[in-house]
Amino acid sequence: MSKDFFKHKAAVYESDDNRVSNVDNIANTIIENIKLDRAMHLMDFGSGTGLLLERIAPFVNKITAVDTSAAMNEQLAQKQARIACDVEIVPVDLSVSAISGKFDGIISSMTMHHVQDIAAMFVTFYTLLNSGGVIAISDLDTEDGSFHTEDTGVYHMGFDRQAIAVAAEQAGFQDVEVVDASVVHKPHGQYPVFLLTAKKK
Ligand SMILES: C[S@@+](CC[C@H](N)C(=O)[O-])C[C@H]1O[C@@H](n2cnc3c(N)ncnc32)[C@H](O)[C@@H]1O
C-alpha cells in the first residue's frame, strides 16, 4: 500500500457513528476474550485514527500503532497525549517492511481486508510475538462487495471464518477461535464482523 488511500477520509473518519460503534463492539469483544494486563506491550496493526487502541489503552502498558497512512497517523498523533497508555506511532506498510521489537499481543480492526497476502501477514504476526503472545484480529465476514463504496485498497470482500482460521493455524498459531464481534449497519446492508483470537505457544 504505497498510495495513501485514507488521505481524504482521515479527517472525517470518526464522524461516522456506525464506524465508531463497530469499533466499540470490537474493543469490548477483545476485552471479553483476551486476558489483558497493565504490563503488556501490544501492537495495533492498521491503527488508523486510533479508535481501537484508545479503547484498549486503559488495560495495557504500551501500544505500538502501525499504519501506512500518513493522514491517519496524523489524526492519531493529535490525540496521542490523551490516550491512557504509552503510544508509539510506526508509519510502515507491514506487508512490505519489517519492524523491530517483540509484542505480547497484536490487535487489529477492519484492516486485514486491505492485505493481499493474509497468510504472509499471519507469519509476520507470529514472528513479532513473544511466546505466549496473542492475536485478536477483527474483520468483516464474507460480503458481496457492497461494503466499500469507494476505493480504499481492498483485496478481500470479507473472509470466510474457517479459511482465515486455517491461515492463522498454518502460520503456527494455536487455540484459534472465531467469535461474533459486531454488525456494521449501513443504509444498503448489514455486515457481520468476527474476532479471531489465537496464541503463540
Ligand atoms: C479501515 S482502516 C481501520 C482503522 C482502525 N483500525 C479502525 O478500525 O478504525 C484500515 C487501516 O489500515 C491501514 N493499513 C492497511 N494496510 C496496511 C498495511 N499493509 N500496513 C500498515 N497499515 C495498513 C490503513 O492505512 C488504514 O488506516
Coordinates of N, CA and C and ligand atoms in Angstrom, one line a residue:
M1 N 0.8 -1.2 0.0 CA 0.0 0.0 0.0 C 0.9 1.2 0.0
S2 N 1.4 1.7 -1.1 CA 2.2 2.9 -1.1 C 1.3 4.1 -1.2
K3 N 0.2 4.1 -2.0 CA -0.7 5.2 -2.1 C -1.4 5.4 -0.7
D4 N -1.7 6.6 -0.3 CA -2.4 6.8 0.9 C -3.9 6.8 0.6
F5 N -4.5 5.7 0.7 CA -5.9 5.5 0.4 C -6.8 6.3 1.3
F6 N -6.3 6.6 2.5 CA -7.1 7.3 3.5 C -6.9 8.8 3.6
K7 N -6.1 9.3 2.6 CA -5.7 10.8 2.7 C -6.9 11.7 2.8
H8 N -8.0 11.4 2.1 CA -9.1 12.3 2.1 C -10.2 11.9 3.1
K9 N -10.0 10.7 3.7 CA -11.0 10.2 4.7 C -10.6 10.5 6.1
A10 N -9.3 10.6 6.4 CA -8.8 10.6 7.7 C -9.4 11.7 8.6
A11 N -9.6 12.9 8.1 CA -10.1 14.0 9.0 C -11.5 13.8 9.4
V12 N -12.3 13.1 8.6 CA -13.7 12.9 8.9 C -14.0 11.4 9.3
Y13 N -12.9 10.6 9.5 CA -13.1 9.2 9.7 C -14.0 8.9 10.9
E14 N -13.8 9.6 12.0 CA -14.6 9.3 13.2 C -15.9 10.0 13.3
S15 N -16.3 10.7 12.2 CA -17.6 11.4 12.2 C -18.7 10.4 11.9
D16 N -18.4 9.2 11.5 CA -19.4 8.1 11.1 C -19.7 7.3 12.4
D17 N -20.9 7.5 13.0 CA -21.3 6.9 14.2 C -21.3 5.3 14.1
N18 N -21.7 4.8 12.9 CA -21.7 3.4 12.7 C -20.3 2.8 12.8
R19 N -19.4 3.5 12.3 CA -18.0 3.1 12.3 C -17.5 3.1 13.7
V20 N -17.8 4.1 14.5 CA -17.3 4.2 15.9 C -18.0 3.1 16.7
S21 N -19.3 2.9 16.6 CA -19.9 1.9 17.4 C -19.4 0.5 17.0
N22 N -19.1 0.3 15.7 CA -18.5 -1.0 15.4 C -17.2 -1.2 16.1
V23 N -16.3 -0.2 16.2 CA -15.1 -0.4 16.9 C -15.3 -0.6 18.4
D24 N -16.3 0.1 18.9 CA -16.7 -0.1 20.3 C -17.0 -1.6 20.6
N25 N -17.8 -2.2 19.7 CA -18.2 -3.6 19.8 C -16.9 -4.5 19.7
I26 N -16.1 -4.2 18.8 CA -14.8 -5.0 18.6 C -14.0 -4.9 19.8
A27 N -13.8 -3.7 20.4 CA -12.9 -3.5 21.6 C -13.5 -4.3 22.7
N28 N -14.9 -4.2 22.9 CA -15.5 -4.9 24.0 C -15.3 -6.4 23.9
T29 N -15.4 -6.9 22.6 CA -15.2 -8.3 22.4 C -13.7 -8.8 22.7
I30 N -12.8 -7.9 22.3 CA -11.4 -8.2 22.7 C -11.2 -8.2 24.2
I31 N -11.8 -7.3 24.9 CA -11.6 -7.2 26.3 C -12.3 -8.5 27.0
E32 N -13.4 -8.9 26.4 CA -14.0 -10.2 27.0 C -13.2 -11.4 26.7
N33 N -12.5 -11.4 25.6 CA -11.9 -12.7 25.1 C -10.4 -12.8 25.3
I34 N -9.7 -11.7 25.6 CA -8.3 -11.8 25.7 C -7.9 -11.3 27.1
K35 N -7.0 -12.0 27.8 CA -6.5 -11.6 29.1 C -5.5 -10.4 28.9
L36 N -5.9 -9.2 29.3 CA -5.0 -8.1 29.1 C -4.5 -7.7 30.5
D37 N -3.3 -7.2 30.6 CA -2.8 -6.7 31.9 C -1.9 -5.4 31.7
R38 N -1.7 -4.7 32.7 CA -1.0 -3.4 32.7 C 0.5 -3.5 32.4
A39 N 1.0 -4.7 32.2 CA 2.4 -4.9 31.8 C 2.6 -5.1 30.3
M40 N 1.4 -5.3 29.6 CA 1.5 -5.7 28.2 C 1.9 -4.6 27.3
H41 N 2.7 -5.0 26.3 CA 3.0 -4.2 25.1 C 2.3 -4.8 23.9
L42 N 1.3 -4.1 23.4 CA 0.6 -4.6 22.2 C 1.0 -3.8 20.9
M43 N 0.8 -4.4 19.8 CA 0.8 -3.7 18.5 C -0.6 -3.6 18.0
D44 N -1.0 -2.5 17.5 CA -2.3 -2.4 16.8 C -2.0 -2.3 15.3
F45 N -2.3 -3.3 14.5 CA -2.0 -3.3 13.1 C -3.1 -2.6 12.3
G46 N -2.7 -1.6 11.6 CA -3.7 -0.8 10.8 C -4.5 0.1 11.8
S47 N -3.7 0.8 12.6 CA -4.3 1.5 13.8 C -5.2 2.7 13.4
G48 N -5.0 3.2 12.2 CA -5.8 4.3 11.7 C -5.8 5.5 12.6
T49 N -6.9 6.1 13.0 CA -7.0 7.3 13.8 C -6.9 6.9 15.3
G50 N -6.8 5.6 15.6 CA -6.7 5.1 17.0 C -8.0 4.7 17.7
L51 N -9.0 4.5 16.9 CA -10.3 4.2 17.5 C -10.2 2.9 18.4
L52 N -9.5 1.9 17.9 CA -9.4 0.6 18.7 C -8.5 0.8 19.8
L53 N -7.3 1.3 19.5 CA -6.3 1.3 20.6 C -6.6 2.2 21.7
E54 N -7.4 3.3 21.5 CA -7.7 4.2 22.6 C -8.7 3.5 23.6
R55 N -9.5 2.5 23.1 CA -10.4 1.7 23.9 C -9.7 0.6 24.7
I56 N -8.6 0.1 24.1 CA -7.8 -0.9 24.8 C -6.8 -0.4 25.7
A57 N -6.4 0.9 25.5 CA -5.3 1.5 26.2 C -5.4 1.4 27.8
P58 N -6.5 1.6 28.4 CA -6.6 1.6 29.9 C -6.2 0.2 30.5
F59 N -6.1 -0.8 29.7 CA -5.9 -2.2 30.2 C -4.4 -2.6 30.0
V60 N -3.6 -1.8 29.3 CA -2.2 -2.3 29.0 C -1.2 -1.2 29.2
N61 N 0.1 -1.5 29.1 CA 1.2 -0.6 29.3 C 1.5 0.3 28.1
K62 N 1.6 -0.3 27.0 CA 2.0 0.4 25.8 C 1.4 -0.2 24.5
I63 N 1.0 0.6 23.5 CA 0.6 0.1 22.2 C 1.4 0.8 21.1
T64 N 2.0 -0.1 20.3 CA 2.7 0.4 19.1 C 1.7 0.4 18.0
A65 N 1.4 1.6 17.4 CA 0.4 1.8 16.4 C 1.1 1.7 15.0
V66 N 0.8 0.7 14.2 CA 1.4 0.5 12.9 C 0.4 0.9 11.8
D67 N 0.7 1.9 11.0 CA -0.2 2.2 9.9 C 0.6 2.9 8.8
T68 N 0.3 2.5 7.6 CA 1.0 3.1 6.4 C 0.5 4.4 6.0
S69 N -0.7 4.9 6.5 CA -1.3 6.1 6.1 C -0.8 7.3 6.9
A70 N -0.1 8.2 6.2 CA 0.3 9.4 6.9 C -0.8 10.2 7.5
A71 N -1.9 10.3 6.7 CA -3.1 11.1 7.1 C -3.8 10.5 8.4
M72 N -3.9 9.2 8.4 CA -4.5 8.5 9.6 C -3.5 8.7 10.8
N73 N -2.2 8.5 10.6 CA -1.3 8.6 11.6 C -1.3 10.1 12.2
E74 N -1.5 11.0 11.4 CA -1.6 12.4 11.8 C -2.8 12.6 12.7
Q75 N -3.9 12.0 12.4 CA -5.1 12.1 13.3 C -4.8 11.5 14.7
L76 N -4.1 10.3 14.6 CA -3.8 9.7 15.9 C -2.8 10.5 16.7
A77 N -1.8 11.1 16.0 CA -0.8 11.9 16.7 C -1.5 13.1 17.5
Q78 N -2.6 13.6 16.9 CA -3.2 14.8 17.6 C -3.9 14.4 18.9
K79 N -4.2 13.1 19.1 CA -4.8 12.7 20.4 C -3.9 11.8 21.2
Q80 N -2.7 11.6 20.8 CA -1.7 10.7 21.4 C -1.6 11.0 22.9
A81 N -1.4 12.2 23.3 CA -1.2 12.6 24.7 C -2.4 12.3 25.6
R82 N -3.6 12.2 25.0 CA -4.8 11.9 25.8 C -5.1 10.5 26.0
I83 N -4.3 9.6 25.4 CA -4.6 8.2 25.4 C -4.0 7.6 26.7
A84 N -4.8 6.6 27.2 CA -4.5 6.1 28.6 C -3.3 5.1 28.7
C85 N -2.5 5.0 27.7 CA -1.2 4.2 27.8 C -0.2 4.9 26.9
D86 N 1.0 4.4 27.0 CA 2.1 4.9 26.1 C 1.7 4.5 24.7
V87 N 1.8 5.4 23.7 CA 1.5 5.1 22.3 C 2.7 5.5 21.5
E88 N 3.2 4.6 20.7 CA 4.3 4.9 19.7 C 3.7 4.6 18.3
I89 N 3.9 5.6 17.4 CA 3.3 5.5 16.1 C 4.5 5.1 15.1
V90 N 4.2 4.0 14.4 CA 5.2 3.5 13.5 C 4.6 3.5 12.1
P91 N 5.1 4.4 11.2 CA 4.4 4.6 9.9 C 5.0 3.7 8.9
V92 N 4.6 2.4 8.9 CA 5.1 1.5 7.8 C 4.0 0.7 7.2
D93 N 4.2 0.2 6.0 CA 3.4 -0.8 5.4 C 3.9 -2.2 5.8
L94 N 3.2 -2.8 6.7 CA 3.7 -4.1 7.3 C 3.7 -5.2 6.3
S95 N 3.1 -5.0 5.1 CA 3.2 -6.1 4.1 C 4.5 -6.1 3.4
V96 N 5.2 -4.9 3.4 CA 6.5 -4.8 2.7 C 7.7 -4.5 3.6
S97 N 7.5 -4.0 4.8 CA 8.6 -3.6 5.6 C 8.5 -4.3 7.0
A98 N 9.7 -4.6 7.5 CA 9.7 -5.3 8.8 C 9.8 -4.2 9.9
I99 N 9.3 -4.5 11.1 CA 9.5 -3.6 12.2 C 10.3 -4.4 13.3
S100 N 11.0 -3.6 14.1 CA 11.8 -4.2 15.2 C 10.9 -4.4 16.4
G101 N 11.3 -5.2 17.3 CA 10.6 -5.4 18.6 C 9.8 -6.6 18.6
K102 N 9.4 -7.0 19.8 CA 8.5 -8.1 20.1 C 7.4 -7.6 20.9
F103 N 6.2 -8.2 20.7 CA 5.0 -7.8 21.4 C 4.3 -8.9 22.2
D104 N 3.6 -8.5 23.2 CA 2.8 -9.5 24.0 C 1.5 -9.8 23.3
G105 N 1.1 -9.0 22.4 CA -0.2 -9.2 21.7 C -0.3 -8.3 20.5
I106 N -1.1 -8.7 19.5 CA -1.4 -7.9 18.3 C -2.9 -7.8 18.2
I107 N -3.4 -6.6 18.1 CA -4.8 -6.3 17.9 C -5.0 -5.7 16.5
S108 N -6.2 -5.8 16.0 CA -6.4 -5.2 14.6 C -7.9 -5.1 14.4
S109 N -8.3 -4.0 13.8 CA -9.7 -4.0 13.4 C -9.9 -3.4 12.0
M110 N -10.6 -4.2 11.2 CA -11.0 -3.7 9.9 C -9.9 -3.4 8.9
T111 N -8.7 -4.1 9.1 CA -7.5 -3.9 8.3 C -7.2 -5.1 7.4
M112 N -7.4 -6.3 7.9 CA -6.9 -7.5 7.1 C -7.5 -7.5 5.7
H113 N -8.7 -6.9 5.4 CA -9.2 -7.0 4.1 C -8.4 -6.0 3.1
H114 N -7.5 -5.2 3.7 CA -6.6 -4.4 2.9 C -5.3 -5.1 2.6
V115 N -5.1 -6.3 3.1 CA -3.8 -7.0 3.0 C -4.0 -8.1 1.9
Q116 N -3.2 -8.0 0.9 CA -3.3 -9.0 -0.2 C -3.0 -10.4 0.3
D117 N -1.8 -10.6 0.9 CA -1.4 -11.9 1.3 C -1.6 -12.1 2.8
I118 N -2.7 -12.6 3.2 CA -3.0 -12.7 4.6 C -2.2 -13.9 5.3
A119 N -1.9 -14.9 4.5 CA -1.1 -16.0 5.0 C 0.3 -15.4 5.5
A120 N 0.9 -14.6 4.6 CA 2.2 -14.0 5.0 C 2.1 -13.0 6.2
M121 N 0.9 -12.4 6.2 CA 0.7 -11.4 7.4 C 0.6 -12.2 8.7
F122 N 0.0 -13.3 8.7 CA -0.1 -14.1 9.9 C 1.3 -14.6 10.3
V123 N 2.1 -14.9 9.3 CA 3.5 -15.3 9.6 C 4.3 -14.2 10.3
T124 N 4.1 -13.0 9.7 CA 4.7 -11.8 10.3 C 4.2 -11.6 11.7
F125 N 2.9 -11.7 12.0 CA 2.4 -11.6 13.3 C 3.1 -12.6 14.3
Y126 N 3.2 -13.8 13.8 CA 3.8 -14.9 14.6 C 5.3 -14.5 15.0
T127 N 6.0 -14.0 14.0 CA 7.4 -13.6 14.2 C 7.5 -12.5 15.2
L128 N 6.5 -11.6 15.2 CA 6.6 -10.4 16.1 C 6.2 -10.6 17.5
L129 N 5.7 -11.8 17.8 CA 5.1 -12.0 19.2 C 6.2 -12.7 20.1
N130 N 6.1 -12.4 21.3 CA 6.8 -13.2 22.3 C 6.1 -14.5 22.5
S131 N 6.8 -15.6 23.0 CA 6.0 -16.8 23.3 C 5.0 -16.5 24.3
G132 N 3.8 -17.1 24.1 CA 2.6 -16.9 25.0 C 1.8 -15.7 24.5
G133 N 2.3 -15.0 23.4 CA 1.6 -13.8 22.9 C 0.3 -14.2 22.2
V134 N -0.5 -13.2 22.0 CA -1.9 -13.5 21.5 C -2.1 -12.5 20.3
I135 N -3.0 -13.0 19.5 CA -3.6 -12.1 18.4 C -5.1 -12.0 18.6
A136 N -5.6 -10.8 18.3 CA -7.1 -10.5 18.3 C -7.3 -9.7 17.1
I137 N -7.8 -10.4 16.1 CA -7.9 -9.8 14.7 C -9.4 -9.7 14.3
S138 N -9.9 -8.6 14.0 CA -11.3 -8.4 13.7 C -11.5 -7.9 12.3
D139 N -12.4 -8.5 11.6 CA -12.7 -8.0 10.2 C -14.1 -8.5 9.8
L140 N -14.4 -8.1 8.6 CA -15.7 -8.5 8.0 C -15.8 -9.9 7.7
D141 N -17.0 -10.5 7.9 CA -17.3 -11.8 7.3 C -17.5 -11.6 5.8
T142 N -17.5 -12.7 5.1 CA -17.6 -12.6 3.6 C -18.8 -11.8 3.3
E143 N -18.6 -10.8 2.4 CA -19.7 -9.9 2.0 C -19.7 -9.9 0.4
D144 N -20.7 -9.2 -0.1 CA -21.0 -9.3 -1.6 C -20.2 -8.2 -2.3
G145 N -19.4 -7.4 -1.7 CA -18.6 -6.4 -2.3 C -19.3 -5.0 -2.2
S146 N -20.4 -5.0 -1.5 CA -21.1 -3.7 -1.4 C -20.7 -2.9 -0.2
F147 N -19.8 -3.5 0.7 CA -19.5 -2.8 1.9 C -18.7 -1.5 1.6
H148 N -17.8 -1.5 0.7 CA -17.0 -0.3 0.4 C -17.6 0.4 -0.8
T149 N -17.8 1.7 -0.6 CA -18.4 2.4 -1.7 C -17.4 3.3 -2.4
E150 N -16.1 3.2 -1.9 CA -15.0 3.9 -2.6 C -13.8 3.1 -2.5
D151 N -12.8 3.4 -3.3 CA -11.6 2.5 -3.3 C -10.6 2.9 -2.2
T152 N -10.5 2.0 -1.2 CA -9.5 2.2 -0.2 C -8.5 1.1 -0.2
G153 N -8.2 0.5 -1.3 CA -7.2 -0.5 -1.4 C -7.7 -1.8 -0.8
V154 N -8.8 -2.3 -1.3 CA -9.5 -3.5 -0.7 C -9.1 -4.7 -1.6
Y155 N -8.6 -5.8 -0.9 CA -8.2 -7.0 -1.5 C -9.2 -8.2 -1.3
H156 N -10.0 -8.0 -0.2 CA -10.9 -9.2 0.2 C -12.3 -8.6 0.5
M157 N -13.3 -9.3 0.0 CA -14.6 -8.9 0.3 C -15.0 -9.7 1.6
G158 N -14.4 -9.3 2.7 CA -14.5 -10.1 3.9 C -13.8 -11.4 3.9
F159 N -14.1 -12.2 4.9 CA -13.4 -13.5 5.0 C -14.3 -14.6 5.4
D160 N -14.1 -15.8 4.9 CA -14.8 -17.0 5.4 C -14.0 -17.3 6.8
R161 N -14.8 -17.5 7.8 CA -14.2 -17.7 9.1 C -13.3 -18.9 9.2
Q162 N -13.7 -20.0 8.6 CA -12.9 -21.2 8.6 C -11.6 -21.0 7.9
A163 N -11.7 -20.3 6.7 CA -10.5 -20.1 5.9 C -9.5 -19.2 6.6
I164 N -10.0 -18.2 7.3 CA -9.0 -17.3 8.0 C -8.4 -18.0 9.2
A165 N -9.2 -18.9 9.8 CA -8.7 -19.6 11.0 C -7.6 -20.6 10.5
V166 N -7.8 -21.2 9.4 CA -6.7 -22.1 8.8 C -5.5 -21.3 8.5
A167 N -5.6 -20.1 8.0 CA -4.4 -19.3 7.7 C -3.6 -19.0 8.9
A168 N -4.3 -18.7 10.0 CA -3.7 -18.5 11.3 C -3.0 -19.7 11.8
E169 N -3.7 -20.9 11.7 CA -3.1 -22.1 12.1 C -1.8 -22.5 11.3
Q170 N -1.9 -22.2 10.0 CA -0.7 -22.6 9.2 C 0.5 -21.7 9.5
A171 N 0.3 -20.6 10.1 CA 1.4 -19.7 10.5 C 2.0 -20.2 11.8
G172 N 1.3 -21.1 12.5 CA 1.8 -21.7 13.7 C 1.0 -21.4 14.9
F173 N -0.1 -20.6 14.8 CA -0.9 -20.2 15.9 C -1.7 -21.4 16.4
Q174 N -2.0 -21.4 17.7 CA -2.8 -22.4 18.4 C -4.0 -21.8 19.1
D175 N -4.9 -22.7 19.5 CA -6.1 -22.2 20.2 C -6.8 -21.2 19.4
V176 N -6.9 -21.4 18.1 CA -7.6 -20.4 17.2 C -9.1 -20.5 17.4
E177 N -9.7 -19.3 17.7 CA -11.2 -19.3 17.9 C -11.7 -18.0 17.1
V178 N -12.9 -18.2 16.6 CA -13.5 -17.1 15.9 C -14.9 -16.9 16.5
V179 N -15.2 -15.6 16.9 CA -16.5 -15.4 17.6 C -17.1 -14.1 16.9
D180 N -18.4 -14.0 17.1 CA -19.1 -12.8 16.6 C -18.6 -11.6 17.4
A181 N -18.4 -10.5 16.7 CA -17.9 -9.2 17.4 C -18.8 -8.1 17.2
S182 N -19.5 -8.0 16.0 CA -20.2 -6.8 15.8 C -21.0 -7.0 14.5
V183 N -21.9 -6.0 14.2 CA -22.6 -5.9 12.9 C -22.5 -4.4 12.5
V184 N -22.0 -4.2 11.3 CA -22.0 -2.8 10.7 C -23.3 -2.6 10.0
H185 N -24.0 -1.5 10.4 CA -25.2 -1.2 9.8 C -25.0 0.0 8.8
K186 N -25.3 -0.3 7.6 CA -25.3 0.7 6.5 C -26.6 0.8 5.9
P187 N -27.0 1.9 5.2 CA -28.3 2.0 4.6 C -28.6 0.9 3.6
H188 N -27.6 0.4 3.0 CA -27.8 -0.6 2.0 C -27.5 -2.1 2.4
G189 N -27.2 -2.2 3.7 CA -27.0 -3.6 4.2 C -26.5 -3.7 5.6
Q190 N -26.4 -4.9 6.1 CA -25.9 -5.3 7.4 C -24.7 -6.2 7.2
Y191 N -23.6 -5.9 7.9 CA -22.3 -6.6 7.6 C -21.7 -7.1 8.9
P192 N -21.9 -8.4 9.1 CA -21.3 -9.0 10.4 C -19.8 -9.0 10.4
V193 N -19.3 -8.9 11.6 CA -17.9 -8.8 11.8 C -17.5 -9.8 12.9
F194 N -16.3 -10.5 12.7 CA -15.8 -11.5 13.6 C -14.6 -11.0 14.3
L195 N -14.3 -11.7 15.4 CA -13.0 -11.6 16.1 C -12.3 -12.9 16.1
L196 N -11.1 -13.0 15.5 CA -10.3 -14.2 15.6 C -9.2 -14.0 16.7
T197 N -9.2 -15.0 17.6 CA -8.2 -14.9 18.7 C -7.3 -16.2 18.5
A198 N -6.1 -16.1 18.9 CA -5.2 -17.2 18.9 C -3.9 -16.9 19.7
K199 N -3.2 -18.0 19.9 CA -2.0 -17.9 20.8 C -0.7 -18.4 20.1
K200 N 0.4 -17.8 20.4 CA 1.7 -18.4 20.0 C 2.2 -19.1 21.3
K201 N 2.4 -20.4 21.3 CA 2.7 -21.1 22.5 C 4.2 -21.1 22.7
Ligands
LIG1 C1 -10.3 0.6 7.5 S1 -9.0 1.4 8.4 C2 -9.2 0.8 10.0 C3 -8.6 1.7 11.1 C4 -8.8 1.3 12.5 N1 -8.2 0.0 12.8 C5 -10.3 1.3 12.8 O1 -10.9 0.2 13.0 O2 -10.9 2.4 12.9 C6 -7.6 0.4 7.8 C7 -6.3 1.0 8.2 O3 -5.3 0.0 7.9 C8 -4.1 0.7 7.3 N2 -3.4 -0.4 6.6 C9 -3.9 -1.1 5.5 N3 -2.9 -2.0 5.1 C10 -1.8 -1.7 5.8 C11 -0.5 -2.3 5.9 N4 -0.2 -3.2 5.0 N5 0.4 -1.9 6.8 C12 0.0 -0.9 7.7 N6 -1.2 -0.3 7.7 C13 -2.1 -0.7 6.8 C14 -4.7 1.8 6.5 O4 -3.8 2.8 6.2 C15 -5.9 2.2 7.4 O5 -5.5 3.2 8.3

